[in-house]
CSV table of C-alpha atoms and ligand atoms in Angstrom, one decimal:
chain,number,residue,atom,x,y,z
A,331,UNK,CA,-0.1,0.1,0.0
A,332,UNK,CA,1.5,3.5,-0.7
A,333,UNK,CA,0.8,6.4,1.5
A,334,UNK,CA,1.5,10.1,1.3
A,335,UNK,CA,2.0,12.0,4.6
A,336,UNK,CA,2.0,15.6,4.7
A,337,UNK,CA,3.7,16.9,7.7
A,338,UNK,CA,5.3,13.6,8.0
A,339,UNK,CA,8.2,14.8,10.0
A,340,UNK,CA,6.0,16.0,12.8
A,341,UNK,CA,5.1,14.2,15.9
A,342,UNK,CA,2.0,12.3,14.5
A,343,UNK,CA,3.4,12.0,11.0
A,344,UNK,CA,6.9,10.5,12.0
A,345,UNK,CA,5.2,7.9,14.1
A,346,UNK,CA,2.7,7.1,11.6
A,347,UNK,CA,5.5,6.7,9.0
A,348,UNK,CA,7.7,4.6,11.3
A,349,UNK,CA,4.8,2.1,11.8
A,350,UNK,CA,3.9,1.8,8.1
A,351,UNK,CA,7.5,1.5,7.0
A,352,UNK,CA,8.0,-1.3,9.6
A,353,UNK,CA,5.0,-3.2,8.1
A,354,UNK,CA,6.4,-2.9,4.6
A,355,UNK,CA,4.3,0.0,3.1
A,356,UNK,CA,5.5,2.6,0.5
A,357,UNK,CA,5.8,6.0,2.2
A,358,UNK,CA,6.3,9.5,0.7
A,359,UNK,CA,6.5,12.2,3.1
A,360,UNK,CA,6.0,16.0,2.3
A,361,UNK,CA,7.1,18.5,4.8
A,362,UNK,CA,8.6,21.9,4.9
A,363,UNK,CA,10.5,21.1,8.1
A,364,UNK,CA,9.2,24.3,9.8
A,365,UNK,CA,8.4,22.8,13.2
A,366,UNK,CA,10.8,22.5,15.8
A,367,UNK,CA,12.0,18.9,15.9
A,368,UNK,CA,10.9,18.1,12.4
A,369,UNK,CA,14.7,17.6,11.3
A,370,UNK,CA,15.4,15.3,14.1
A,371,UNK,CA,12.4,13.4,13.2
A,372,UNK,CA,13.6,13.2,9.6
A,373,UNK,CA,16.9,11.9,10.7
A,374,UNK,CA,15.3,9.5,13.0
A,375,UNK,CA,13.2,8.1,10.0
A,376,UNK,CA,16.4,7.8,8.0
A,377,UNK,CA,18.4,6.2,10.8
A,378,UNK,CA,15.6,3.4,11.1
A,379,UNK,CA,14.5,3.0,7.6
A,380,UNK,CA,17.5,4.3,5.5
A,381,UNK,CA,16.3,5.2,1.8
A,382,UNK,CA,13.5,2.8,1.6
A,383,UNK,CA,11.2,5.8,1.5
A,384,UNK,CA,11.0,9.1,-0.2
A,385,UNK,CA,11.2,12.6,1.5
A,386,UNK,CA,10.1,15.8,-0.4
A,387,UNK,CA,10.8,19.0,1.2
A,388,UNK,CA,7.9,21.2,0.1
A,389,UNK,CA,5.3,23.4,1.5
A,390,UNK,CA,1.4,22.6,1.2
A,391,UNK,CA,0.8,26.1,0.2
A,392,UNK,CA,2.7,25.4,-3.0
A,393,UNK,CA,-0.2,24.1,-5.2
A,394,UNK,CA,2.2,23.2,-8.1
A,395,UNK,CA,4.4,20.9,-6.2
A,396,UNK,CA,1.6,19.4,-4.2
A,397,UNK,CA,-0.1,18.5,-7.5
A,398,UNK,CA,2.7,17.1,-9.1
A,399,UNK,CA,3.6,14.9,-6.3
A,400,UNK,CA,0.0,13.6,-6.0
A,401,UNK,CA,-0.2,13.2,-9.8
A,402,UNK,CA,3.0,11.2,-9.8
A,403,UNK,CA,2.6,8.9,-6.7
A,404,UNK,CA,-1.3,8.5,-6.9
A,405,UNK,CA,-1.2,7.4,-3.2
A,406,UNK,CA,-3.6,4.6,-1.9
A,407,UNK,CA,-4.0,6.9,1.2
A,408,UNK,CA,-3.2,10.3,2.1
A,409,UNK,CA,-2.7,11.6,5.8
A,410,UNK,CA,-2.9,15.2,5.7
A,411,UNK,CA,-1.1,16.3,9.0
A,412,UNK,CA,0.9,19.4,7.8
A,413,UNK,CA,-0.5,22.4,9.5
A,414,UNK,CA,0.1,25.6,11.5
A,415,UNK,CA,-0.7,24.0,14.9
A,416,UNK,CA,-0.6,26.9,17.6
A,417,UNK,CA,-3.3,29.0,18.6
A,418,UNK,CA,-0.9,31.9,19.6
A,419,UNK,CA,0.8,31.9,16.2
A,420,UNK,CA,-2.7,32.1,14.5
A,421,UNK,CA,-3.3,35.1,16.7
A,422,UNK,CA,0.2,36.7,15.6
A,423,UNK,CA,-0.3,36.0,12.1
A,424,UNK,CA,-3.9,35.0,10.9
A,425,UNK,CA,-2.8,35.2,7.1
A,426,UNK,CA,-0.1,32.5,7.6
A,427,UNK,CA,-2.4,30.3,9.6
A,428,UNK,CA,-5.1,30.8,6.9
A,429,UNK,CA,-2.8,30.1,4.1
A,430,UNK,CA,-1.0,27.0,5.8
A,431,UNK,CA,-4.3,25.4,7.1
A,432,UNK,CA,-7.1,26.4,4.6
A,433,UNK,CA,-5.2,27.0,1.3
A,434,UNK,CA,-2.8,24.0,2.0
A,435,UNK,CA,-5.7,21.7,2.7
A,436,UNK,CA,-7.8,22.9,-0.5
A,437,UNK,CA,-4.3,22.4,-2.7
A,438,UNK,CA,-4.4,18.8,-1.3
A,439,UNK,CA,-8.1,18.3,-2.0
A,440,UNK,CA,-7.8,19.8,-5.6
A,441,UNK,CA,-4.9,17.7,-6.4
A,442,UNK,CA,-6.7,14.6,-5.3
A,443,UNK,CA,-9.9,15.4,-7.1
A,444,UNK,CA,-8.1,16.2,-10.3
A,445,UNK,CA,-5.3,13.5,-10.5
A,446,UNK,CA,-5.9,10.7,-8.1
A,447,UNK,CA,-9.6,10.7,-6.9
A,448,UNK,CA,-9.7,7.2,-5.3
A,449,UNK,CA,-7.0,8.3,-2.9
A,450,UNK,CA,-8.3,8.0,0.7
A,451,UNK,CA,-7.8,11.5,2.5
A,452,UNK,CA,-7.4,11.3,6.3
A,453,UNK,CA,-7.6,14.9,7.8
A,454,UNK,CA,-6.3,15.7,11.3
A,455,UNK,CA,-8.9,18.3,12.6
A,456,UNK,CA,-9.5,19.4,16.3
A,457,UNK,CA,-11.9,19.6,18.9
A,458,UNK,CA,-11.4,23.5,18.6
A,459,UNK,CA,-14.0,23.4,15.9
A,460,UNK,CA,-16.7,23.3,18.8
A,461,UNK,CA,-15.4,26.5,20.2
A,462,UNK,CA,-14.8,27.5,23.9
A,463,UNK,CA,-18.1,25.8,24.9
A,464,UNK,CA,-19.1,28.6,27.1
A,465,UNK,CA,-22.9,27.8,26.8
A,466,UNK,CA,-22.1,24.6,28.7
A,467,UNK,CA,-22.9,24.4,32.6
A,468,UNK,CA,-19.8,23.6,34.6
A,469,UNK,CA,-19.0,22.6,38.0
A,470,UNK,CA,-15.6,23.4,39.8
A,471,UNK,CA,-14.5,20.5,41.8
A,472,UNK,CA,-11.3,20.3,43.9
A,473,UNK,CA,-8.9,19.1,41.2
A,474,UNK,CA,-10.9,19.7,37.9
A,475,UNK,CA,-14.0,21.3,36.2
A,476,UNK,CA,-16.8,18.8,35.0
A,477,UNK,CA,-19.6,19.4,32.7
A,478,UNK,CA,-22.3,17.4,34.4
A,479,UNK,CA,-24.8,17.7,31.5
A,480,UNK,CA,-22.1,15.7,29.2
A,481,UNK,CA,-21.0,12.8,31.6
A,482,UNK,CA,-19.7,10.8,28.5
A,483,UNK,CA,-18.2,13.7,26.7
A,484,UNK,CA,-19.0,15.9,23.8
A,485,UNK,CA,-20.0,14.1,20.5
A,486,UNK,CA,-20.2,15.2,16.8
A,487,UNK,CA,-23.6,16.9,17.1
A,488,UNK,CA,-22.1,19.5,19.4
A,489,UNK,CA,-22.6,22.8,17.5
A,490,UNK,CA,-19.7,24.0,15.6
A,491,UNK,CA,-18.4,27.3,16.6
A,492,UNK,CA,-15.0,28.5,15.2
A,493,UNK,CA,-13.1,30.8,17.8
A,494,UNK,CA,-9.8,32.3,16.9
A,495,UNK,CA,-7.9,32.2,13.7
A,496,UNK,CA,-6.8,28.7,14.3
A,497,UNK,CA,-10.3,27.6,15.2
A,498,UNK,CA,-11.5,29.0,11.9
A,499,UNK,CA,-8.7,27.7,9.8
A,500,UNK,CA,-8.8,24.3,11.0
A,501,UNK,CA,-12.7,24.4,11.0
A,502,UNK,CA,-12.7,25.5,7.5
A,503,UNK,CA,-10.3,22.7,6.3
A,504,UNK,CA,-12.6,20.2,8.2
A,505,UNK,CA,-15.6,21.4,6.3
A,506,UNK,CA,-13.8,21.4,3.0
A,507,UNK,CA,-12.7,17.8,3.6
A,508,UNK,CA,-16.5,16.7,4.2
A,509,UNK,CA,-17.8,18.7,1.3
A,510,UNK,CA,-15.2,17.1,-1.1
A,511,UNK,CA,-16.8,14.0,0.0
A,512,UNK,CA,-20.3,15.3,-0.5
A,513,UNK,CA,-19.9,17.2,-3.8
A,514,UNK,CA,-17.0,15.3,-5.6
A,515,UNK,CA,-17.3,11.8,-4.0
A,516,UNK,CA,-13.8,11.9,-2.5
A,517,UNK,CA,-13.1,9.4,0.2
A,518,UNK,CA,-12.3,11.9,3.0
A,519,UNK,CA,-12.4,11.3,6.7
A,520,UNK,CA,-12.2,13.9,9.4
A,521,UNK,CA,-10.7,13.1,12.5
A,522,UNK,CA,-11.6,15.9,15.3
A,523,UNK,CA,-8.6,15.2,17.8
A,524,UNK,CA,-8.4,16.0,21.4
A,525,UNK,CA,-4.8,16.0,22.9
A,526,UNK,CA,-2.3,13.7,21.6
A,527,UNK,CA,1.1,12.8,23.2
A,528,UNK,CA,4.0,10.5,22.8
A,529,UNK,CA,7.6,9.9,21.7
A,530,UNK,CA,8.8,12.5,18.8
A,531,UNK,CA,6.6,15.2,20.1
A,532,UNK,CA,8.8,18.3,20.6
A,533,UNK,CA,6.5,20.1,22.5
A,534,UNK,CA,6.4,23.9,23.1
A,535,UNK,CA,4.9,26.0,25.6
A,536,UNK,CA,1.8,26.7,23.4
A,537,UNK,CA,1.4,23.2,21.6
A,538,UNK,CA,1.6,19.7,23.2
A,539,UNK,CA,0.6,20.3,26.8
A,540,UNK,CA,1.2,16.8,28.1
A,541,UNK,CA,4.8,16.9,26.5
A,542,UNK,CA,5.5,20.2,27.6
A,543,UNK,CA,4.7,19.6,31.4
A,544,UNK,CA,6.5,16.1,31.2
A,545,UNK,CA,9.6,18.1,30.0
A,546,UNK,CA,9.0,20.5,33.0
A,547,UNK,CA,8.8,17.7,35.3
A,548,UNK,CA,12.0,16.2,34.0
A,549,UNK,CA,13.8,19.6,34.5
A,550,UNK,CA,12.7,19.6,38.0
A,551,UNK,CA,13.9,16.2,38.6
A,552,UNK,CA,17.4,17.0,37.4
A,553,UNK,CA,17.4,20.3,39.6
A,554,UNK,CA,16.4,18.1,42.4
A,555,UNK,CA,19.2,15.7,41.9
A,556,UNK,CA,21.8,18.7,41.6
A,557,UNK,CA,20.2,20.1,44.8
A,558,UNK,CA,19.0,23.4,42.9
A,559,UNK,CA,16.1,25.0,43.6
A,560,UNK,CA,12.9,23.7,41.7
A,561,UNK,CA,12.5,25.6,38.3
A,562,UNK,CA,9.2,27.5,38.2
A,563,UNK,CA,7.0,27.6,35.1
A,564,UNK,CA,3.6,29.1,34.4
A,565,UNK,CA,0.2,27.7,33.6
A,566,UNK,CA,-2.8,29.5,32.1
A,567,UNK,CA,-5.9,29.6,34.4
A,568,UNK,CA,-6.4,27.6,37.7
A,569,UNK,CA,-5.2,24.3,36.4
A,570,UNK,CA,-8.6,22.7,36.5
A,571,UNK,CA,-9.2,22.7,32.8
A,572,UNK,CA,-9.8,19.1,31.6
A,573,UNK,CA,-8.8,17.4,28.4
A,574,UNK,CA,-8.9,13.7,27.0
A,575,UNK,CA,-5.5,12.4,25.9
A,576,UNK,CA,-4.5,9.8,23.4
A,577,UNK,CA,-1.3,8.1,23.2
A,578,UNK,CA,0.8,7.8,19.7
A,579,UNK,CA,0.4,4.2,19.6
A,580,UNK,CA,-3.4,4.4,19.5
A,581,UNK,CA,-3.3,7.2,16.9
A,582,UNK,CA,-1.4,4.8,14.5
A,583,UNK,CA,-3.9,2.2,14.9
A,584,UNK,CA,-6.7,4.7,14.2
A,585,UNK,CA,-5.2,5.8,10.8
A,586,UNK,CA,-4.6,2.4,9.6
A,587,UNK,CA,-7.9,1.1,10.7
A,588,UNK,CA,-9.6,3.9,9.1
A,589,UNK,CA,-8.1,3.1,5.7
A,590,UNK,CA,-8.9,-0.6,6.1
A,591,UNK,CA,-12.4,0.3,6.8
A,592,UNK,CA,-13.0,3.1,4.5
A,593,UNK,CA,-16.6,2.2,3.3
A,594,UNK,CA,-17.6,2.5,7.0
A,595,UNK,CA,-16.0,6.1,7.4
A,596,UNK,CA,-15.6,8.0,4.1
A,597,UNK,CA,-17.3,11.4,4.4
A,598,UNK,CA,-17.6,11.2,8.3
A,599,UNK,CA,-16.4,13.5,11.0
A,600,UNK,CA,-15.2,11.5,14.1
A,601,UNK,CA,-14.4,12.8,17.6
A,602,UNK,CA,-11.0,11.1,18.4
A,603,UNK,CA,-9.5,11.1,22.0
A,604,UNK,CA,-8.8,9.1,24.9
A,605,UNK,CA,-12.2,9.3,26.1
A,606,UNK,CA,-13.6,10.1,29.8
A,607,UNK,CA,-11.2,7.3,31.1
A,608,UNK,CA,-8.2,9.1,29.9
A,609,UNK,CA,-9.2,12.5,31.0
A,610,UNK,CA,-7.0,14.7,33.1
A,611,UNK,CA,-6.8,18.4,34.4
A,612,UNK,CA,-3.5,20.1,34.5
A,613,UNK,CA,-3.5,19.9,38.5
A,614,UNK,CA,-4.2,16.1,38.0
A,615,UNK,CA,-1.4,15.7,35.7
A,616,UNK,CA,1.0,17.5,38.1
A,617,UNK,CA,0.1,15.2,40.9
A,618,UNK,CA,0.8,12.3,38.6
A,619,UNK,CA,4.1,13.6,37.6
A,620,UNK,CA,4.9,14.5,41.3
A,621,UNK,CA,4.3,10.9,42.2
A,622,UNK,CA,6.1,9.3,39.3
A,623,UNK,CA,9.2,11.4,39.6
A,624,UNK,CA,9.2,11.9,43.4
A,625,UNK,CA,9.2,15.8,42.9
A,626,UNK,CA,7.0,18.7,43.7
A,627,UNK,CA,6.3,21.0,40.7
A,628,UNK,CA,6.3,24.6,41.2
A,629,UNK,CA,4.4,27.0,39.0
A,630,UNK,CA,2.7,30.4,38.8
A,631,UNK,CA,-0.7,31.0,37.3
A,632,UNK,CA,-1.5,33.6,34.6
A,633,UNK,CA,-5.0,34.6,33.5
A,634,UNK,CA,-7.1,31.9,31.6
A,635,UNK,CA,-6.1,31.6,27.9
A,636,UNK,CA,-8.5,33.3,25.3
A,637,UNK,CA,-11.0,30.8,24.0
A,638,UNK,CA,-9.8,28.1,26.2
A,639,UNK,CA,-12.3,25.3,26.9
A,640,UNK,CA,-12.9,24.6,30.5
A,641,UNK,CA,-13.7,21.0,29.7
A,642,UNK,CA,-13.2,19.0,26.5
A,643,UNK,CA,-13.4,15.3,26.6
A,644,UNK,CA,-14.4,13.6,23.5
A,645,UNK,CA,-17.3,11.1,23.4
A,646,UNK,CA,-15.7,8.4,21.2
A,647,UNK,CA,-18.9,6.3,20.7
A,648,UNK,CA,-19.3,7.0,17.1
A,649,UNK,CA,-15.7,5.9,16.3
A,650,UNK,CA,-15.9,2.9,18.3
A,651,UNK,CA,-19.3,1.9,16.6
A,652,UNK,CA,-18.0,3.0,13.0
A,653,UNK,CA,-14.3,1.5,13.2
A,654,UNK,CA,-14.3,-0.8,16.1
A,655,UNK,CA,-11.4,1.2,17.2
A,656,UNK,CA,-11.0,2.2,20.8
A,657,UNK,CA,-7.8,3.6,22.8
A,658,UNK,CA,-5.8,0.8,24.5
A,659,UNK,CA,-3.0,2.9,26.3
A,660,UNK,CA,-4.0,4.4,29.5
A,661,UNK,CA,-2.7,7.7,30.4
A,662,UNK,CA,-0.9,6.3,33.3
A,663,UNK,CA,1.2,4.0,31.2
A,664,UNK,CA,1.5,6.4,28.3
A,665,UNK,CA,2.9,9.2,30.5
A,666,UNK,CA,5.6,6.9,31.9
A,667,UNK,CA,6.5,5.9,28.4
A,668,UNK,CA,6.7,9.7,27.4
A,669,UNK,CA,8.8,10.3,30.4
A,670,UNK,CA,11.3,7.5,29.5
A,671,UNK,CA,11.4,9.0,25.9
A,672,UNK,CA,12.0,12.6,27.1
A,673,UNK,CA,15.0,11.2,29.3
A,674,UNK,CA,16.8,9.7,26.1
A,675,UNK,CA,16.7,13.1,24.4
A,676,UNK,CA,18.0,15.2,27.3
B,1182,NAD,N1,-0.9,17.1,18.6
B,1182,NAD,C1,-2.1,17.2,19.0
B,1182,NAD,O1,-2.5,17.3,20.2
B,1182,NAD,C2,-3.1,17.8,18.0
B,1182,NAD,C3,-4.5,18.0,18.5
B,1182,NAD,C4,-5.4,18.4,17.5
B,1182,NAD,C5,-5.1,18.5,16.1
B,1182,NAD,N2,-3.7,18.2,15.8
B,1182,NAD,C6,-3.5,18.4,14.4
B,1182,NAD,O2,-2.8,17.0,13.8
B,1182,NAD,C7,-1.8,17.4,12.8
B,1182,NAD,C8,-0.4,16.7,13.2
B,1182,NAD,O3,-0.2,17.3,14.6
B,1182,NAD,P1,1.3,17.3,15.1
B,1182,NAD,O4,1.3,17.2,16.5
B,1182,NAD,O5,2.1,16.1,14.5
B,1182,NAD,O6,1.9,18.6,14.7
B,1182,NAD,P2,3.6,18.9,14.4
B,1182,NAD,O7,3.6,20.4,14.4
B,1182,NAD,O8,4.4,17.9,15.2
B,1182,NAD,O9,3.8,18.4,12.8
B,1182,NAD,C9,3.2,19.2,11.7
B,1182,NAD,C10,4.3,19.0,10.6
B,1182,NAD,O10,4.0,19.8,9.6
B,1182,NAD,C11,4.8,20.5,8.9
B,1182,NAD,N3,4.4,21.7,8.4
B,1182,NAD,C12,4.0,22.9,9.0
B,1182,NAD,N4,3.7,23.8,7.9
B,1182,NAD,C13,4.0,23.1,6.7
B,1182,NAD,C14,3.8,23.5,5.4
B,1182,NAD,N5,3.2,24.7,5.1
B,1182,NAD,N6,3.9,22.8,4.5
B,1182,NAD,C15,4.5,21.6,4.8
B,1182,NAD,N7,4.7,21.1,5.9
B,1182,NAD,C16,4.2,21.9,6.9
B,1182,NAD,C17,6.0,20.8,10.2
B,1182,NAD,O11,7.3,20.8,9.7
B,1182,NAD,C18,5.7,19.5,11.0
B,1182,NAD,O12,6.7,18.5,10.6
B,1182,NAD,C19,-1.8,18.9,12.8
B,1182,NAD,O13,-2.4,19.3,11.7
B,1182,NAD,C20,-2.6,19.4,14.0
B,1182,NAD,O14,-3.2,20.6,13.8
B,1182,NAD,C21,-3.0,17.8,16.6
């Protein structure tokens, strides 16, 4: 089976590429290497798989090179993961965010429509398409907010509400993907992802919160070993905001399962996350990290972040029913594995 992965040197893309190459699939990656860590991921893939695969350094905004590559390779499956991924960057440069996330996605869709209409296109959207959910009733408990009217999480019938340029650009691409299935019969699938984490994720303060705080915890452990004061970091809000988290091993399984069961999921949007069992607040994550590493994290609180959801936990009933896929890695074991990986790159 031949795959094209845009953004294949990012966190999700490099893990997906690695798993596909390990099982003998053909892989072509298109990436502009703009993300911190992308070059390391490229080197990592080369070190593991030599030149059994192809890398093209291109930008999804460049419709000519996107079209030429799709015309030439006619991939069986295309995972469109390249994107501008940070809310903060979208506020600083909304045009850049639009061009990468909307124009880049339309470039992919148009090339598939014109040159390879049987290609399966998997798109990594986000739970941010549901906005800040400020109309939901919340209760504040000791370590987390809860949304008592949504005990099983938020499903795909939750009203779309695009907040922030990032929400608008990811949401537009999400809708274009679904519309190209409707109007042109393309086999597109939209995954509305909650937070994802795992090895090869080079987290930053504004993207990849599990990875970022695991990194802070490793730094705290190192300071403790050297008898230095605990390094301080900042968090937005009171730390009771809740997300469901999904480990990379489960993401790889999802993408391959969707391709194998495309008749069940073409033209569908699916909420993807670890679900209620794998939901965590920041405060709960800190307690977990303190326990695992025998440290005491020290942080300062900033005002809540613009458009931040108090609670987003994906209801994953639709994907379980449609694809018979469900997360297998608990957050507890996934975070232990993440910490082990972070220690190897210190
Ligand atoms: N990681 C998460 O928790 C999360 C949550 C929701 C949605 N998503 C979405 O999933 C996708 C993959 O996420 P990730 O965590 O692997 O992101 P990532 O930032 O690690 O990877 C994105 C890759 O895209 C590349 N890229 C960026 N702009 C490009 C461009 N213009 N042309 C070509 N390549 C470009 C980057 O160099 C990088 O290698 C993203 O689209 C993101 O919006 C991620």
